[in-house]
CSV table of C-alpha atoms in Angstrom, one decimal:
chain,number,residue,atom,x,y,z
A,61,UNK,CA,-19.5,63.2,-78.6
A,62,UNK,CA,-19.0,64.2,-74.9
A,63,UNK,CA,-22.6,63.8,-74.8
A,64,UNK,CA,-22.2,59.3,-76.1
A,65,UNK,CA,-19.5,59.5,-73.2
A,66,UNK,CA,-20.9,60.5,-70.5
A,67,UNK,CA,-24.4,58.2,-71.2
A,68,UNK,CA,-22.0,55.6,-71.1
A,69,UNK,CA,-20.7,55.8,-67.8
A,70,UNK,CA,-23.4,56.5,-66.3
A,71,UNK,CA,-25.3,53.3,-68.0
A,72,UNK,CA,-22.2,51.7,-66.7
A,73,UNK,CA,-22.6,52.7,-63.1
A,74,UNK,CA,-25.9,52.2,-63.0
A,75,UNK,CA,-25.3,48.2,-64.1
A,76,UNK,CA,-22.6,47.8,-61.5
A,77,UNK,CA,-24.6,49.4,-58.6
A,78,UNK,CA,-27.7,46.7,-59.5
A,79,UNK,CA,-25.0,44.3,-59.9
A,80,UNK,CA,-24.1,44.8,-56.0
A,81,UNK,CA,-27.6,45.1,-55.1
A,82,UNK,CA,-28.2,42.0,-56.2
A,83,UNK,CA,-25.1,40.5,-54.7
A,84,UNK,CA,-25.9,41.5,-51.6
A,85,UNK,CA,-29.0,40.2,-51.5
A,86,UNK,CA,-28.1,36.7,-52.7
A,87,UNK,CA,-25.7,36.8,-49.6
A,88,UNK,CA,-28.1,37.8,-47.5
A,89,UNK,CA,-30.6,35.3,-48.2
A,90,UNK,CA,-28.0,32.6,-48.0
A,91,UNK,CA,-27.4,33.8,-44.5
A,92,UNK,CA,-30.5,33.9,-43.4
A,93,UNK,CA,-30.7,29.9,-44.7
A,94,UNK,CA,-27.6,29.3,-43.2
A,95,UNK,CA,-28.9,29.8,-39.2
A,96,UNK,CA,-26.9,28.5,-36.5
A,97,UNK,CA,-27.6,25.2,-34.8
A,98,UNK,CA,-29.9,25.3,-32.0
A,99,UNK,CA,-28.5,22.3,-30.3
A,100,UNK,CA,-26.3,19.7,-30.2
A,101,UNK,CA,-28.2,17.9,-32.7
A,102,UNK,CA,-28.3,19.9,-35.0
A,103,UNK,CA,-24.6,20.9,-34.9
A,104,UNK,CA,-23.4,17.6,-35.5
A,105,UNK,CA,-25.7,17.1,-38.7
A,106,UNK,CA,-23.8,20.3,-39.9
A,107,UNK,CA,-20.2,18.5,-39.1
A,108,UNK,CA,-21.1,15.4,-40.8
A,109,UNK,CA,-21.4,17.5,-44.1
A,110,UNK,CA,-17.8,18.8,-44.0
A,111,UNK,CA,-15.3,18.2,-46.7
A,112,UNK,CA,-12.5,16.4,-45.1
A,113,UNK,CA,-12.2,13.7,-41.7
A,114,UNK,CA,-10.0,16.8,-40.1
A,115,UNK,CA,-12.5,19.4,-40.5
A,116,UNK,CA,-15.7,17.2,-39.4
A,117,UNK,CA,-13.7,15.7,-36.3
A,118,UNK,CA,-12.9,19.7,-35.4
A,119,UNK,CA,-16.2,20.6,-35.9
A,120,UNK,CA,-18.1,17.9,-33.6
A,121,UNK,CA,-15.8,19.0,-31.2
A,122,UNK,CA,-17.1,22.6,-31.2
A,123,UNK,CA,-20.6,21.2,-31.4
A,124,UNK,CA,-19.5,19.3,-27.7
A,125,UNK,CA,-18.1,22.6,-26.6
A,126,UNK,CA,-21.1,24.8,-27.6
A,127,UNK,CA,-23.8,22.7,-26.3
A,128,UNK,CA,-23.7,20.5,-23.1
A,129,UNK,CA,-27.0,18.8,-23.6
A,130,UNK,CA,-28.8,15.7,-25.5
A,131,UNK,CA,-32.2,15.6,-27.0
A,132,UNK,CA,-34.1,13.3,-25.4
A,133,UNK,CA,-36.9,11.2,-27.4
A,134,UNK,CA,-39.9,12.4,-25.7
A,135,UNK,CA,-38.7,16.3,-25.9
A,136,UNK,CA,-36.1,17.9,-23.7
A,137,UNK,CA,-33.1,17.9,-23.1
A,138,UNK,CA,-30.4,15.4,-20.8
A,139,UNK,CA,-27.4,16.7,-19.2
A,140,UNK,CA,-24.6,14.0,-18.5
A,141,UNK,CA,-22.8,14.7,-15.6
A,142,UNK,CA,-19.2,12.5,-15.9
A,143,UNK,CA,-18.0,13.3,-11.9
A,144,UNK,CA,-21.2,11.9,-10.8
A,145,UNK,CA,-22.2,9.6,-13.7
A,146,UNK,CA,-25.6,10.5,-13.6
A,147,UNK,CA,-27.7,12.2,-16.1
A,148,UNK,CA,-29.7,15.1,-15.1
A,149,UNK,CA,-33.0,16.8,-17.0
A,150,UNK,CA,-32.8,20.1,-18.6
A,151,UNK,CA,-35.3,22.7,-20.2
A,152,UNK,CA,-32.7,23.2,-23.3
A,153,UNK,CA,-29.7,22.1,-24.8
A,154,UNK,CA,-27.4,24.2,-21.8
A,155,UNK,CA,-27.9,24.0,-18.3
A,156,UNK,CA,-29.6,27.5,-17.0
A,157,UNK,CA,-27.9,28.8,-13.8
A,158,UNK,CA,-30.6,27.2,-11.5
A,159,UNK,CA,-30.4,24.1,-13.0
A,160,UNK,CA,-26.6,24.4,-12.7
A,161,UNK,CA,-26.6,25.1,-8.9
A,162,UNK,CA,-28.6,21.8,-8.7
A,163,UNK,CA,-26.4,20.0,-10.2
A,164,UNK,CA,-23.5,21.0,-8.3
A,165,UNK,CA,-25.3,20.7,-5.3
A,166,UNK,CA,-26.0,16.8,-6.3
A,167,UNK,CA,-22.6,16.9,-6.5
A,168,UNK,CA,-21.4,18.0,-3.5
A,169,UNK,CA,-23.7,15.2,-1.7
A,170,UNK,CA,-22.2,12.7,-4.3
A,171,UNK,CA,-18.8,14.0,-2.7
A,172,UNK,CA,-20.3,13.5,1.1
A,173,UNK,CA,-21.6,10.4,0.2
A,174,UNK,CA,-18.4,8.6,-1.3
A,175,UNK,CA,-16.2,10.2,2.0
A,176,UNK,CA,-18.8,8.7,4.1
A,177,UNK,CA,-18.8,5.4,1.9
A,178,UNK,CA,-14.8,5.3,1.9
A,179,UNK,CA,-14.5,5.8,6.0
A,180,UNK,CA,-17.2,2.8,6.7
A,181,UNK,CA,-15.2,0.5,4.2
A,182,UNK,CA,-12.0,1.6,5.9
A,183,UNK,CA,-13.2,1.1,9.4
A,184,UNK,CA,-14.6,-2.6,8.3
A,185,UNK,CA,-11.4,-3.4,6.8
A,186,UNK,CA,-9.9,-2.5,10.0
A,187,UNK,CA,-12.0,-4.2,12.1
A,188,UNK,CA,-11.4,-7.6,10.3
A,189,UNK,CA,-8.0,-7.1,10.1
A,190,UNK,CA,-8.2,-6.7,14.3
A,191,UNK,CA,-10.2,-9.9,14.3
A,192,UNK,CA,-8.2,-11.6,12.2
A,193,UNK,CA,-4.9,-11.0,14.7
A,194,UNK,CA,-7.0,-11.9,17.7
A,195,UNK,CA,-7.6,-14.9,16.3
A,196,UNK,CA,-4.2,-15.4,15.4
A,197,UNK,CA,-3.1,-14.9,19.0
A,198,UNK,CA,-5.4,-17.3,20.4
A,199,UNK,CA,-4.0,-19.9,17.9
A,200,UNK,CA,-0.9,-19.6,19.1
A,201,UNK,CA,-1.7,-19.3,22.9
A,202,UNK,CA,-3.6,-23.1,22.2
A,203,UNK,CA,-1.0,-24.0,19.8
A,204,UNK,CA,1.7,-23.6,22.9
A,205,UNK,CA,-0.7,-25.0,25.6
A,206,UNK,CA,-1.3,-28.3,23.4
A,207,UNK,CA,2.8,-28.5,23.2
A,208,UNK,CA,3.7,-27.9,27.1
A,209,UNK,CA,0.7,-30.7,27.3
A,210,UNK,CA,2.6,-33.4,25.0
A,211,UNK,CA,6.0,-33.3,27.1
A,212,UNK,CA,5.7,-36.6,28.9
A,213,UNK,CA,6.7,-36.4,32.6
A,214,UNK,CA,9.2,-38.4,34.1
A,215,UNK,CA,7.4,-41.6,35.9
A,216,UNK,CA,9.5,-43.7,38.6
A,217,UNK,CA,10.8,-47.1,37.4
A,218,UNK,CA,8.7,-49.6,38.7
A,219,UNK,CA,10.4,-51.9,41.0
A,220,UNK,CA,10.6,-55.4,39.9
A,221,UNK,CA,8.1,-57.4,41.8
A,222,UNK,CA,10.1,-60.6,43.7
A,223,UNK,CA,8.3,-64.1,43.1
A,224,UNK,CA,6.5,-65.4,46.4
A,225,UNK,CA,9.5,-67.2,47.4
A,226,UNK,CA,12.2,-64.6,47.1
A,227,UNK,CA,9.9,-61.8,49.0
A,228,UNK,CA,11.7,-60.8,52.2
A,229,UNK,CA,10.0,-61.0,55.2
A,230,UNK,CA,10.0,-57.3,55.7
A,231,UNK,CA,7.5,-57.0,52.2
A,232,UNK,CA,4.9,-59.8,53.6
A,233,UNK,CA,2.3,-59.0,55.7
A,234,UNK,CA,2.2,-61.4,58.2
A,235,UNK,CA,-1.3,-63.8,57.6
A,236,UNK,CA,-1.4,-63.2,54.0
A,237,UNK,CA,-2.0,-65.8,51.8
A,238,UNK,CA,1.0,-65.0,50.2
A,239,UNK,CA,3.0,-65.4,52.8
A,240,UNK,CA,1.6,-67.9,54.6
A,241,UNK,CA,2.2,-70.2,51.3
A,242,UNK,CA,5.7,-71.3,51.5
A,243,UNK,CA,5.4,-72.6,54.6
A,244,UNK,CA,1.5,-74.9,53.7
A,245,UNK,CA,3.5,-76.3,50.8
A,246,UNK,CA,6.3,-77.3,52.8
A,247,UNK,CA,4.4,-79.2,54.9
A,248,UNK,CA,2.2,-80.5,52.4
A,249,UNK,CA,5.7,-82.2,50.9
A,250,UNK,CA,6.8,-83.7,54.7
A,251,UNK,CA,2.9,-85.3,54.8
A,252,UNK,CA,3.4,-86.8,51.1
A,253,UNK,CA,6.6,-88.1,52.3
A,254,UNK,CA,5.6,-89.7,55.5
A,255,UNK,CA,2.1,-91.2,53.4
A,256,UNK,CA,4.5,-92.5,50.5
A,257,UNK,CA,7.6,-93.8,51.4
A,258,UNK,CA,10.4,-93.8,48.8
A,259,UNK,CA,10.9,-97.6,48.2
A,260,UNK,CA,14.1,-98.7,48.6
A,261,UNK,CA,16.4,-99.8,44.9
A,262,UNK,CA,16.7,-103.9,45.2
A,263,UNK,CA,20.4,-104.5,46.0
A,264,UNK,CA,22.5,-106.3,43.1
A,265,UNK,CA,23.8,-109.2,43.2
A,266,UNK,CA,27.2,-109.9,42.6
């Protein structure tokens, strides 16, 4: 009877141990099939097979956290570089240390670049805006010239010339024909008289 027992448990151990054994190895094999993603690719292929909105949205985020860089059609990898907007080429899907110092060198020109960029505009903008009140300034200096020019400037009164007869003798220059007038016509009038007697009115009779 002890005998029937004892078979028993050991049959009985010896079913669960294959059970593990075979346990594990199922899990191990379903490990090995379950690798992880080699790049960014890859990892968002995994994502899009999750359950729920939530836990694809959290895992695409790790995916942009793990790997830094885009397969590129012909083979390679692109790096995107958001400070600089500009896309740089890499050997995988993560920058390697020299291919980081590059592109933070490329940065640091960028940066040199944008200074020297900013100062030109600056000094152009100030430069127009000197121009600009120069020009302002000589407007007004021509504005005022063009107003002191349209004051009118006080003009004598003309005296009132005297007709040929009323001219004093002081105004005439003696043997001007102006002055010499008065007197020709004068005579002119005795010589009519003296030629053309006024006849005399018939006397009435009474």
């Amino acid at each position: 009877m002890s005998s029937v027992i004892a078979l028993r448990r050991a049959a009985l151990l010896l079913v669960a141990a294959a059970g593990f054994f075979l346990l594990t190895h199922a899990h191990a094999q379903a490990q090995w099939w379950k690798r992880a993603p080699v790049d960014f690719e890859e990892c968002a292929d995994a994502a899009e097979k999750a359950a729920t909105k939530s836990e694809k949205t959290s895992a695409l985020a790790d995916c942009n956290a793990k790997f830094a860089g885009r397969r590129k059609a012909g083979g390679g990898y692109s790096y995107y570089d958001f400070l600089q907007d500009r896309t740089f080429d890499i050997a995988g899907p993560n920058p390697t240390p020299d291919e980081q110092k590059k592109i933070d060198a490329a940065y640091t020109a960028y940066l040199a670049k944008e200074r020297r960029s900013n100062e030109a505009a600056e000094a152009a903008a100030r430069q127009q805006r000197e121009q600009q009140e120069l020009q302002a300034r000589q407007l007004q200096q021509v504005a005022l010239r063009t107003d002191v020019a349209r004051v009118p400037v006080p003009v004598e009164r003309p005296k009132v010339q005297q007709t040929v007869g009323q001219r004093s003798k002081g105004a005439c220059t003696k043997g001007s024909f102006s002055c010499e007038w008065p007197r020709l016509s004068e005579s002119l009038n005795d010589l009519k008289k003296l030629f053309n007697p006024t006849p005399s009115k018939p006397a009435k009779k009474g």
